[in-house]
Amino acid sequence: MSDGDLSSKYVLQTAGFDARFPNTNQTRHCWQNYTDYFKCVAAKGEDFAPCKQFKRAYHSLCPNEWVSKWDEQRDNGTFPASLEP
């Protein structure tokens, strides 16, 4: 597969500007998109387009280690926030 094939198949984007998080430290922005994604999925399902946007944003903003830790906490019932819609 050539590089041209890859670039036409995958589009990489970072999360867009969010006026609620104007500072360079994006920790809160990461957290908010992670929790918003799971609240959205609980209310509307994984295929709902706005839910997918939250997922893309937290994957772009959050370190993988944080996401892994939060996923484990959700699985164990110890996640420190409510994810109910």
Tab-separated table of C-alpha atoms in Angstrom:
chain	number	residue	atom	x	y	z
A	1	MET	CA	0.000	0.000	0.000
A	2	SER	CA	1.463	3.373	-0.928
A	3	ASP	CA	1.405	6.501	1.216
A	4	GLY	CA	-1.223	7.943	-1.098
A	5	ASP	CA	-3.587	5.117	-0.197
A	6	LEU	CA	-3.146	5.764	3.524
A	7	SER	CA	-3.692	9.507	3.340
A	8	SER	CA	-6.930	9.075	1.425
A	9	LYS	CA	-8.244	6.515	3.902
A	10	TYR	CA	-7.418	8.194	7.222
A	11	VAL	CA	-8.021	11.765	8.281
A	12	LEU	CA	-6.307	12.843	11.474
A	13	GLN	CA	-7.728	15.809	13.324
A	14	THR	CA	-7.298	17.339	16.728
A	15	ALA	CA	-10.240	18.509	18.763
A	16	GLY	CA	-11.502	21.918	17.738
A	17	PHE	CA	-11.374	25.016	19.900
A	18	ASP	CA	-13.833	24.990	22.784
A	19	ALA	CA	-14.449	28.378	24.422
A	20	ARG	CA	-15.110	26.647	27.757
A	21	PHE	CA	-11.416	25.638	27.815
A	22	PRO	CA	-9.409	28.618	26.535
A	23	ASN	CA	-6.155	27.806	28.330
A	24	THR	CA	-3.364	25.635	27.007
A	25	ASN	CA	-3.861	22.988	29.718
A	26	GLN	CA	-6.463	20.701	28.175
A	27	THR	CA	-6.907	18.330	31.148
A	28	ARG	CA	-10.452	19.471	31.914
A	29	HIS	CA	-11.354	19.431	28.220
A	30	CYS	CA	-10.125	15.822	28.001
A	31	TRP	CA	-12.119	14.769	31.087
A	32	GLN	CA	-15.290	16.522	29.918
A	33	ASN	CA	-15.241	14.856	26.494
A	34	TYR	CA	-14.589	11.430	28.057
A	35	THR	CA	-17.537	11.737	30.443
A	36	ASP	CA	-19.763	13.363	27.801
A	37	TYR	CA	-19.107	10.454	25.454
A	38	PHE	CA	-20.298	7.824	27.919
A	39	LYS	CA	-23.287	9.920	28.985
A	40	CYS	CA	-24.202	10.351	25.315
A	41	VAL	CA	-23.836	6.623	24.595
A	42	ALA	CA	-26.034	5.793	27.580
A	43	ALA	CA	-28.724	8.171	26.290
A	44	LYS	CA	-28.496	7.798	22.502
A	45	GLY	CA	-26.253	4.825	21.636
A	46	GLU	CA	-22.801	4.507	20.087
A	47	ASP	CA	-23.969	5.233	16.552
A	48	PHE	CA	-25.324	8.709	17.377
A	49	ALA	CA	-23.062	11.177	15.499
A	50	PRO	CA	-22.533	13.671	18.382
A	51	CYS	CA	-21.376	10.772	20.586
A	52	LYS	CA	-18.747	9.908	17.995
A	53	GLN	CA	-17.495	13.512	18.095
A	54	PHE	CA	-16.979	13.299	21.879
A	55	LYS	CA	-15.029	10.070	21.376
A	56	ARG	CA	-12.806	11.593	18.680
A	57	ALA	CA	-12.160	14.590	20.925
A	58	TYR	CA	-11.170	12.611	24.007
A	59	HIS	CA	-8.973	10.282	21.937
A	60	SER	CA	-7.241	13.364	20.569
A	61	LEU	CA	-6.876	15.174	23.901
A	62	CYS	CA	-6.357	12.469	26.536
A	63	PRO	CA	-3.192	10.475	27.190
A	64	ASN	CA	-3.776	6.750	26.538
A	65	GLU	CA	-2.813	5.929	30.132
A	66	TRP	CA	-5.638	8.079	31.470
A	67	VAL	CA	-8.198	6.499	29.157
A	68	SER	CA	-7.026	2.996	30.144
A	69	LYS	CA	-7.277	3.884	33.836
A	70	TRP	CA	-10.747	5.383	33.433
A	71	ASP	CA	-11.915	2.391	31.370
A	72	GLU	CA	-10.738	0.062	34.157
A	73	GLN	CA	-12.505	2.187	36.750
A	74	ARG	CA	-15.742	2.067	34.745
A	75	ASP	CA	-15.421	-1.724	34.427
A	76	ASN	CA	-14.828	-2.056	38.177
A	77	GLY	CA	-17.607	0.352	39.166
A	78	THR	CA	-15.119	2.746	40.770
A	79	PHE	CA	-15.204	5.583	38.215
A	80	PRO	CA	-15.323	8.855	40.188
A	81	ALA	CA	-18.178	10.468	38.226
A	82	SER	CA	-21.733	9.647	37.267
A	83	LEU	CA	-22.080	8.669	33.618
A	84	GLU	CA	-25.866	8.608	33.652
A	85	PRO	CA	-27.520	10.892	31.082
